[in-house]
Amino acid sequence: MASVSSTSSLGNTSLRGFGGMASGINRDEIIEKMTLGTTTKIANKKKEMQKLQWKQDAYRNISDQILDISDKYASYASGSNLKDPMAFAKNIVSVHGKDEATQFITASGTSSLINNVSIKSVNHLATSTVRQSDSHISDKGIMTNLSNLNETTPVSKVEGWTLVFGKWTDNQQGGRLENQVNFIFPTSYEVKNDDGSITKVRPNYTPTDSKGMAQLAADLNGALKASQLKYGDKDLSDIIEFTYSYSGSGAGPYGNIGIKVKDGVTSDIEISTMSNMLGAWGYTGSTEGKKTISLSDLNNNLNGDFIGSSIEHVSNLDRLTGQSLTFNYDGNQKNIELITKEDAAVLKAAYDERKANGVSDEENNKKQMEEMKKLLQGRLDKAFGKDKVMASLDPASGELSFKTENDNTLSIVSNNNGLLKSLGLEYGSSNKVNMDGKLGQGALGLNADDYTKNDGTNSLDLKINGVAIEGLTTSSSIKDILNKINSNKEAGVKATYVDATGQFMLVANETGAGREISLDSNLAQELFGGFKKGADGKVEVDADGKKTYVEDEGLKKGQNAEIVVSYGNGVDVTLNRASNTFNLEGLNITVNGTFNSPVTFSAKADVDGMVEKVKGFFEEFNKLATDINNEIRTRPDSSYEPLTDEQKDEMDETSIENWEKKAKQGMLYGDSVMRDLSMDIQGIFVKLMENGASYEDLKEMGITYSEDWGDGGTLVFDEAAFRSAMEKDPDKVSNIFTGGGDMKKGLVSIVEDTFTPYATKYASKNPGPNGGSYGRLIEVAGSSKKPTTLMNNEIYKQLKEMEDAIATLQDRLKVEQDRYISQFTTMESLINKMNTQSSYLSQITG
């Protein structure tokens, strides 16, 4: 017999006074004995509560196993379902014939005609209607606007700078900025659209008109939101916003950009005077002695010229010196420096020498551009091979451009938006279509404003198959346009761009004849249509510069699949199907190529898969039956009571674990509900035979009853016999499990019906006057697999009553302790007084 020492749970009452200093009495020990009755009741109630919690866990262990078995083997949503006859059917289909035919066909499903039906040929596949545009390739290559290295170009002083927000707090150390948030003006940021696609926004920090200013303010607000910065517990974008207006007497010709706390929002947020943006806003207030300024103070003093303050102008030569562009030539990517420092010195010296010799500025500029082009061409040749990527100057305008031989693909990118803008380029500018670019790029040459809706907005008018593609503006990139088309289910097409040919394509989502693709707006025709061409193959343009749209140009209509089928009766049937996947007498057929050689089919059951599923079913069923049997037959050991906290403090973790494992045994010994469940499980084999199964059939497929009457109703499963039965007659096995044929009810339904009165996720299966029951086990203990029952069960209610009883006893214990402490304190005071008097008398009597 095991034992542990018993430690008092009174606690250290000496914390509430000192006892025994005058009397020498062990006050705490006496109070413990005087309150022993109450502390014992508390300890016993806690033990009772712990036992009840263990009993609840034991119930839940059983109910959870029941629910798991039902979910796994009796649910049509489960991949291990044994209730569905299709799980046992001959559904592994093999295709037989020559490789030249079988490689193009797959089949699944079941069919009573599987041994008779065959496919003699697939004459052609179902195809989708396709529209393929004219080729969009710029014959000028990638054009820049660079024609004079001595002209000045705008450069932003804002991009990449930082705004510092916070609240300044003075202290003995001089103060600090609390809740500091740094917002960096980004080169680009991403926005997630409603359809899940991503748009990359690249703010233009060098606007040249009011429209550009307004767009920059909008882009900055977008960047603020995308940053997901927090000020305290709020998003910074919910507190402040960037604004655009003409207000301010000193504002530039196109107004000013400001920043303020949003209307209706209360916030103590300030902007640090360390921020390097105040001058760009033209802040006229004083910052002397200030660490931060309020945003209202900032707004009241915005009189500056944003364009004049935030943009500087430098010569193209200085701007481009040391700057690089990333060239991508047919997938080969290289960083190419436009003008090296050595180049700049040579170009400048040559320019100055010619100027001193009287060469005109116009002629001098042209010669300097020729020299710059020649130096740059050397670096391009070294990177890609001679004349693979060619720098050239337009004969008329003198502007620099980049071309390739044989229409190879060339694109240019840079993370420096200002550099791209100063060259008149967009991110990803290409001799073909730049997916990140807009409609105005060289390969398209479209003025986006010409393709907007007639509603006064900048929304693009794009219609395909009579469906308006919404959410596009003149600022949308080509990638945005294709994404919007592809996410619109009503349009019924998928859009793509073929870089190799420079063509846009629209492909109908559905295959088959009769699928039309109509281009119902000018923009749709420009992007995806074909136009009248001359004898030279080039698109014809009339005197007004207009092209003639040709409806059928680039249009290839879809067709149905044509399959020749034989049913084994000497008659061939030609089927026309809109899809390459179709149903043939219960078989799901998919063809992906044409052939003219017959194929036949055969089917077998998934024996290996079913062996594993059925084996798992019996293992889980037998574990449950064994656990229930052990619960009701294991007697509790009264020598092992629940441990108190004080007892646990004296033991190591292993000892505690071993003790509680022993103490938990027998929680459901003789329990009436568990006993009923065990008896019902032991009757399952008999119920199976009552529903039409014979003992011989069950034994033949490897299912027998345990000969040990005391094992709680486990079933014996012979894997080899079951495998043999599945291979010989899977339909017969299916009937036993699912209830087909002569079986009134199958094994899985019998097991499920046996479990349902004890545990189920569906109260409607146990109808009653109060709306049904989740089963007797769950009513008693609840289940985490049905969360609503966790605080609505019998044991939970009992535990709550016990908690209340313990709380009452603990209150009573405190009252008793306080009363005895008070009495002892009074006694100690009297004894101390008497000792003082006695000492005094002793002194005067000598």
CSV table of N, CA and C in Angstrom, one decimal, residues 101-206:
chain,number,residue,atom,x,y,z
A,101,ALA,N,-2.6,5.2,-78.6
A,101,ALA,CA,-4.0,5.6,-78.3
A,101,ALA,C,-4.1,5.8,-76.8
A,102,THR,N,-3.6,4.9,-76.0
A,102,THR,CA,-3.9,4.9,-74.5
A,102,THR,C,-3.2,6.1,-73.9
A,103,GLN,N,-2.1,6.6,-74.5
A,103,GLN,CA,-1.5,7.8,-73.8
A,103,GLN,C,-2.3,9.0,-73.8
A,104,PHE,N,-3.4,9.0,-74.7
A,104,PHE,CA,-4.3,10.2,-74.8
A,104,PHE,C,-5.6,10.0,-74.1
A,105,ILE,N,-5.8,9.0,-73.3
A,105,ILE,CA,-7.1,8.8,-72.7
A,105,ILE,C,-7.0,8.3,-71.2
A,106,THR,N,-7.8,8.9,-70.3
A,106,THR,CA,-7.9,8.4,-69.0
A,106,THR,C,-9.4,8.2,-68.7
A,107,ALA,N,-9.7,7.3,-67.7
A,107,ALA,CA,-11.0,6.9,-67.4
A,107,ALA,C,-11.2,6.6,-65.9
A,108,SER,N,-12.3,6.9,-65.4
A,108,SER,CA,-12.7,6.6,-64.0
A,108,SER,C,-14.1,6.3,-63.9
A,109,GLY,N,-14.6,5.9,-62.7
A,109,GLY,CA,-16.0,5.6,-62.5
A,109,GLY,C,-16.4,4.2,-62.6
A,110,THR,N,-17.6,3.9,-62.7
A,110,THR,CA,-18.1,2.5,-62.9
A,110,THR,C,-19.2,2.4,-64.0
A,111,SER,N,-19.2,1.3,-64.6
A,111,SER,CA,-20.2,1.1,-65.6
A,111,SER,C,-20.5,-0.4,-65.8
A,112,SER,N,-21.8,-0.7,-66.0
A,112,SER,CA,-22.2,-2.1,-66.2
A,112,SER,C,-21.8,-2.6,-67.6
A,113,LEU,N,-21.4,-1.7,-68.5
A,113,LEU,CA,-21.1,-2.0,-69.8
A,113,LEU,C,-19.6,-1.9,-70.1
A,114,ILE,N,-18.8,-1.9,-69.0
A,114,ILE,CA,-17.4,-1.7,-69.1
A,114,ILE,C,-16.7,-2.7,-70.0
A,115,ASN,N,-17.2,-3.9,-70.0
A,115,ASN,CA,-16.5,-5.0,-70.8
A,115,ASN,C,-17.0,-5.0,-72.2
A,116,ASN,N,-18.0,-4.2,-72.5
A,116,ASN,CA,-18.5,-4.1,-73.9
A,116,ASN,C,-18.2,-2.9,-74.7
A,117,VAL,N,-18.1,-1.7,-73.9
A,117,VAL,CA,-17.9,-0.5,-74.6
A,117,VAL,C,-16.4,-0.3,-74.9
A,118,SER,N,-16.2,0.4,-76.1
A,118,SER,CA,-14.8,0.7,-76.5
A,118,SER,C,-14.8,2.0,-77.3
A,119,ILE,N,-13.7,2.7,-77.3
A,119,ILE,CA,-13.6,3.9,-78.1
A,119,ILE,C,-12.6,3.5,-79.3
A,120,LYS,N,-13.2,3.6,-80.5
A,120,LYS,CA,-12.4,3.2,-81.7
A,120,LYS,C,-11.5,4.3,-82.2
A,121,SER,N,-11.9,5.6,-82.0
A,121,SER,CA,-11.1,6.7,-82.5
A,121,SER,C,-11.5,8.0,-81.9
A,122,VAL,N,-10.6,9.0,-81.8
A,122,VAL,CA,-10.9,10.4,-81.5
A,122,VAL,C,-10.5,11.1,-82.7
A,123,ASN,N,-11.4,11.6,-83.5
A,123,ASN,CA,-11.1,12.3,-84.7
A,123,ASN,C,-10.6,13.7,-84.5
A,124,HIS,N,-11.2,14.4,-83.6
A,124,HIS,CA,-10.6,15.7,-83.2
A,124,HIS,C,-11.1,16.1,-81.8
A,125,LEU,N,-10.3,16.9,-81.2
A,125,LEU,CA,-10.6,17.3,-79.8
A,125,LEU,C,-11.5,18.6,-79.8
A,126,ALA,N,-12.2,18.8,-78.6
A,126,ALA,CA,-12.9,20.0,-78.4
A,126,ALA,C,-11.9,21.1,-78.2
A,127,THR,N,-12.1,22.2,-78.9
A,127,THR,CA,-11.2,23.4,-78.7
A,127,THR,C,-12.0,24.6,-78.3
A,128,SER,N,-11.3,25.6,-77.8
A,128,SER,CA,-11.9,26.8,-77.4
A,128,SER,C,-11.8,27.8,-78.5
A,129,THR,N,-12.8,28.7,-78.5
A,129,THR,CA,-12.7,29.9,-79.4
A,129,THR,C,-11.6,30.8,-79.0
A,130,VAL,N,-10.8,31.2,-79.9
A,130,VAL,CA,-9.6,32.1,-79.6
A,130,VAL,C,-9.6,33.3,-80.5
A,131,ARG,N,-9.3,34.4,-79.8
A,131,ARG,CA,-9.0,35.7,-80.6
A,131,ARG,C,-7.5,36.0,-80.4
A,132,GLN,N,-6.8,36.2,-81.5
A,132,GLN,CA,-5.4,36.6,-81.4
A,132,GLN,C,-5.2,37.9,-82.1
A,133,SER,N,-4.6,38.9,-81.4
A,133,SER,CA,-4.5,40.3,-81.9
A,133,SER,C,-3.4,40.4,-83.0
A,134,ASP,N,-3.4,41.5,-83.6
A,134,ASP,CA,-2.2,41.8,-84.4
A,134,ASP,C,-1.0,41.9,-83.5
A,135,SER,N,0.2,41.8,-84.1
A,135,SER,CA,1.4,41.9,-83.3
A,135,SER,C,1.6,43.3,-82.8
A,136,HIS,N,1.9,43.4,-81.5
A,136,HIS,CA,2.2,44.8,-80.9
A,136,HIS,C,3.7,44.8,-80.6
A,137,ILE,N,4.4,45.2,-81.7
A,137,ILE,CA,5.9,45.4,-81.5
A,137,ILE,C,6.3,46.8,-82.0
A,138,SER,N,7.0,47.5,-81.2
A,138,SER,CA,7.4,48.9,-81.6
A,138,SER,C,8.5,48.8,-82.7
A,139,ASP,N,8.3,49.3,-83.9
A,139,ASP,CA,9.3,49.3,-84.9
A,139,ASP,C,10.4,50.3,-84.5
A,140,LYS,N,10.2,51.2,-83.5
A,140,LYS,CA,11.2,52.1,-83.1
A,140,LYS,C,12.0,51.6,-81.9
A,141,GLY,N,11.7,50.4,-81.4
A,141,GLY,CA,12.3,49.9,-80.2
A,141,GLY,C,11.8,50.7,-79.0
A,142,ILE,N,12.7,50.8,-78.0
A,142,ILE,CA,12.4,51.5,-76.8
A,142,ILE,C,12.9,52.9,-76.9
A,143,MET,N,11.9,53.8,-77.0
A,143,MET,CA,12.3,55.2,-77.2
A,143,MET,C,12.4,56.0,-75.9
A,144,THR,N,13.5,56.8,-75.7
A,144,THR,CA,13.6,57.7,-74.6
A,144,THR,C,13.4,59.1,-75.1
A,145,ASN,N,13.3,60.1,-74.2
A,145,ASN,CA,13.2,61.5,-74.7
A,145,ASN,C,14.5,62.2,-74.5
A,146,LEU,N,15.6,61.4,-74.4
A,146,LEU,CA,16.9,62.0,-74.2
A,146,LEU,C,17.5,62.4,-75.5
A,147,SER,N,17.6,63.7,-75.8
A,147,SER,CA,18.3,64.2,-77.0
A,147,SER,C,19.3,65.2,-76.8
A,148,ASN,N,19.4,65.7,-75.5
A,148,ASN,CA,20.4,66.8,-75.2
A,148,ASN,C,20.9,66.6,-73.8
A,149,LEU,N,22.2,66.3,-73.7
A,149,LEU,CA,22.8,66.1,-72.3
A,149,LEU,C,22.9,67.4,-71.5
A,150,ASN,N,22.7,68.5,-72.1
A,150,ASN,CA,22.9,69.8,-71.4
A,150,ASN,C,21.5,70.4,-70.9
A,151,GLU,N,20.4,69.8,-71.4
A,151,GLU,CA,19.1,70.2,-70.9
A,151,GLU,C,19.0,69.8,-69.4
A,152,THR,N,18.2,70.5,-68.7
A,152,THR,CA,18.0,70.2,-67.3
A,152,THR,C,16.8,69.2,-67.2
A,153,THR,N,16.8,68.4,-66.2
A,153,THR,CA,15.7,67.5,-65.9
A,153,THR,C,15.3,67.5,-64.5
A,154,PRO,N,14.0,67.4,-64.2
A,154,PRO,CA,13.5,67.5,-62.8
A,154,PRO,C,14.0,66.2,-62.0
A,155,VAL,N,14.4,66.5,-60.8
A,155,VAL,CA,14.8,65.4,-59.8
A,155,VAL,C,14.1,65.6,-58.5
A,156,SER,N,13.5,64.6,-58.0
A,156,SER,CA,12.7,64.7,-56.7
A,156,SER,C,13.7,64.7,-55.5
A,157,LYS,N,13.4,65.6,-54.6
A,157,LYS,CA,14.1,65.6,-53.3
A,157,LYS,C,13.3,64.9,-52.3
A,158,VAL,N,12.2,64.4,-52.7
A,158,VAL,CA,11.2,63.8,-51.7
A,158,VAL,C,11.3,62.3,-51.6
A,159,GLU,N,11.4,61.6,-52.8
A,159,GLU,CA,11.4,60.2,-52.9
A,159,GLU,C,12.5,59.6,-52.0
A,160,GLY,N,12.1,58.7,-51.1
A,160,GLY,CA,13.0,58.0,-50.2
A,160,GLY,C,13.3,58.7,-48.9
A,161,TRP,N,12.7,59.9,-48.7
A,161,TRP,CA,12.8,60.7,-47.5
A,161,TRP,C,11.9,60.2,-46.4
A,162,THR,N,12.0,60.7,-45.2
A,162,THR,CA,11.3,60.1,-44.1
A,162,THR,C,10.5,61.2,-43.3
A,163,LEU,N,9.3,60.8,-42.9
A,163,LEU,CA,8.5,61.6,-42.0
A,163,LEU,C,8.5,60.9,-40.7
A,164,VAL,N,8.8,61.6,-39.6
A,164,VAL,CA,8.8,61.1,-38.3
A,164,VAL,C,7.6,61.6,-37.5
A,165,PHE,N,6.8,60.7,-37.0
A,165,PHE,CA,5.6,61.1,-36.2
A,165,PHE,C,5.8,60.6,-34.8
A,166,GLY,N,5.1,61.3,-33.8
A,166,GLY,CA,5.1,60.8,-32.5
A,166,GLY,C,4.5,61.9,-31.6
A,167,LYS,N,4.8,61.8,-30.3
A,167,LYS,CA,4.4,62.8,-29.3
A,167,LYS,C,5.6,63.1,-28.4
A,168,TRP,N,6.0,64.4,-28.4
A,168,TRP,CA,7.1,64.8,-27.6
A,168,TRP,C,6.7,64.9,-26.1
A,169,THR,N,7.5,64.3,-25.2
A,169,THR,CA,7.3,64.3,-23.8
A,169,THR,C,8.5,64.8,-23.1
A,170,ASP,N,8.4,66.0,-22.4
A,170,ASP,CA,9.5,66.5,-21.6
A,170,ASP,C,9.8,65.7,-20.4
A,171,ASN,N,11.0,65.5,-20.0
A,171,ASN,CA,11.4,64.8,-18.8
A,171,ASN,C,12.8,65.3,-18.3
A,172,GLN,N,13.3,64.7,-17.3
A,172,GLN,CA,14.5,65.2,-16.7
A,172,GLN,C,15.7,65.0,-17.6
A,173,GLN,N,15.6,64.1,-18.5
A,173,GLN,CA,16.7,63.9,-19.5
A,173,GLN,C,16.6,64.8,-20.7
A,174,GLY,N,15.6,65.7,-20.7
A,174,GLY,CA,15.4,66.6,-21.9
A,174,GLY,C,14.2,66.2,-22.7
A,175,GLY,N,13.7,65.1,-22.5
A,175,GLY,CA,12.5,64.7,-23.3
A,175,GLY,C,12.7,63.6,-24.3
A,176,ARG,N,11.7,63.0,-24.8
A,176,ARG,CA,11.8,61.9,-25.8
A,176,ARG,C,10.5,61.9,-26.7
A,177,LEU,N,10.7,61.3,-27.8
A,177,LEU,CA,9.6,61.2,-28.8
A,177,LEU,C,8.9,59.8,-28.5
A,178,GLU,N,7.7,59.8,-28.0
A,178,GLU,CA,7.0,58.6,-27.7
A,178,GLU,C,6.2,58.1,-28.9
A,179,ASN,N,5.9,56.8,-29.0
A,179,ASN,CA,5.2,56.2,-30.1
A,179,ASN,C,5.7,56.6,-31.5
A,180,GLN,N,7.0,56.6,-31.6
A,180,GLN,CA,7.6,57.1,-32.8
A,180,GLN,C,7.3,56.2,-34.0
A,181,VAL,N,6.9,56.8,-35.1
A,181,VAL,CA,6.5,56.1,-36.3
A,181,VAL,C,7.3,56.8,-37.5
A,182,ASN,N,8.0,56.0,-38.3
A,182,ASN,CA,8.7,56.5,-39.4
A,182,ASN,C,8.0,56.1,-40.7
A,183,PHE,N,7.6,57.1,-41.5
A,183,PHE,CA,7.0,56.8,-42.8
A,183,PHE,C,8.0,57.3,-43.9
A,184,ILE,N,8.4,56.3,-44.7
A,184,ILE,CA,9.3,56.6,-45.8
A,184,ILE,C,8.6,56.7,-47.1
A,185,PHE,N,8.8,57.8,-47.8
A,185,PHE,CA,8.2,58.0,-49.1
A,185,PHE,C,8.7,56.9,-50.1
A,186,PRO,N,7.9,55.9,-50.5
A,186,PRO,CA,8.4,54.8,-51.2
A,186,PRO,C,8.5,55.0,-52.7
A,187,THR,N,9.5,54.2,-53.2
A,187,THR,CA,9.6,54.2,-54.7
A,187,THR,C,8.4,53.5,-55.3
A,188,SER,N,7.9,52.5,-54.6
A,188,SER,CA,6.7,51.8,-55.1
A,188,SER,C,6.0,51.1,-53.9
A,189,TYR,N,4.8,50.7,-54.0
A,189,TYR,CA,4.1,49.9,-53.0
A,189,TYR,C,3.0,49.1,-53.7
A,190,GLU,N,2.5,48.0,-53.1
A,190,GLU,CA,1.6,47.1,-53.7
A,190,GLU,C,0.2,47.3,-53.1
A,191,VAL,N,-0.8,47.2,-53.9
A,191,VAL,CA,-2.2,47.3,-53.5
A,191,VAL,C,-2.9,46.0,-53.9
A,192,LYS,N,-3.6,45.4,-52.9
A,192,LYS,CA,-4.4,44.2,-53.2
A,192,LYS,C,-5.8,44.6,-53.7
A,193,ASN,N,-6.2,44.2,-54.8
A,193,ASN,CA,-7.5,44.5,-55.4
A,193,ASN,C,-8.6,43.6,-54.8
A,194,ASP,N,-9.8,44.0,-55.1
A,194,ASP,CA,-11.0,43.2,-54.6
A,194,ASP,C,-11.0,41.8,-55.1
A,195,ASP,N,-10.4,41.6,-56.3
A,195,ASP,CA,-10.4,40.3,-56.9
A,195,ASP,C,-9.2,39.5,-56.5
A,196,GLY,N,-8.4,40.0,-55.6
A,196,GLY,CA,-7.2,39.3,-55.1
A,196,GLY,C,-6.0,39.6,-55.9
A,197,SER,N,-6.1,40.2,-57.0
A,197,SER,CA,-4.9,40.5,-57.8
A,197,SER,C,-4.1,41.7,-57.1
A,198,ILE,N,-2.8,41.8,-57.5
A,198,ILE,CA,-2.0,42.8,-56.9
A,198,ILE,C,-1.6,43.9,-58.0
A,199,THR,N,-1.7,45.1,-57.6
A,199,THR,CA,-1.3,46.2,-58.4
A,199,THR,C,-0.1,47.0,-57.8
A,200,LYS,N,1.0,47.2,-58.5
A,200,LYS,CA,2.1,47.9,-58.0
A,200,LYS,C,2.0,49.3,-58.4
A,201,VAL,N,2.0,50.2,-57.4
A,201,VAL,CA,1.9,51.7,-57.7
A,201,VAL,C,3.3,52.3,-57.5
A,202,ARG,N,3.6,53.1,-58.5
A,202,ARG,CA,4.9,53.9,-58.4
A,202,ARG,C,4.6,55.4,-58.5
A,203,PRO,N,4.6,56.0,-57.3
A,203,PRO,CA,4.2,57.4,-57.3
A,203,PRO,C,5.2,58.3,-58.1
A,204,ASN,N,4.6,59.3,-58.8
A,204,ASN,CA,5.4,60.2,-59.6
A,204,ASN,C,5.7,61.4,-58.7
A,205,TYR,N,6.9,61.5,-58.2
A,205,TYR,CA,7.3,62.6,-57.3
A,205,TYR,C,7.7,63.9,-58.0
A,206,THR,N,7.6,63.9,-59.3
A,206,THR,CA,8.0,65.1,-60.1
A,206,THR,C,6.8,65.5,-60.9
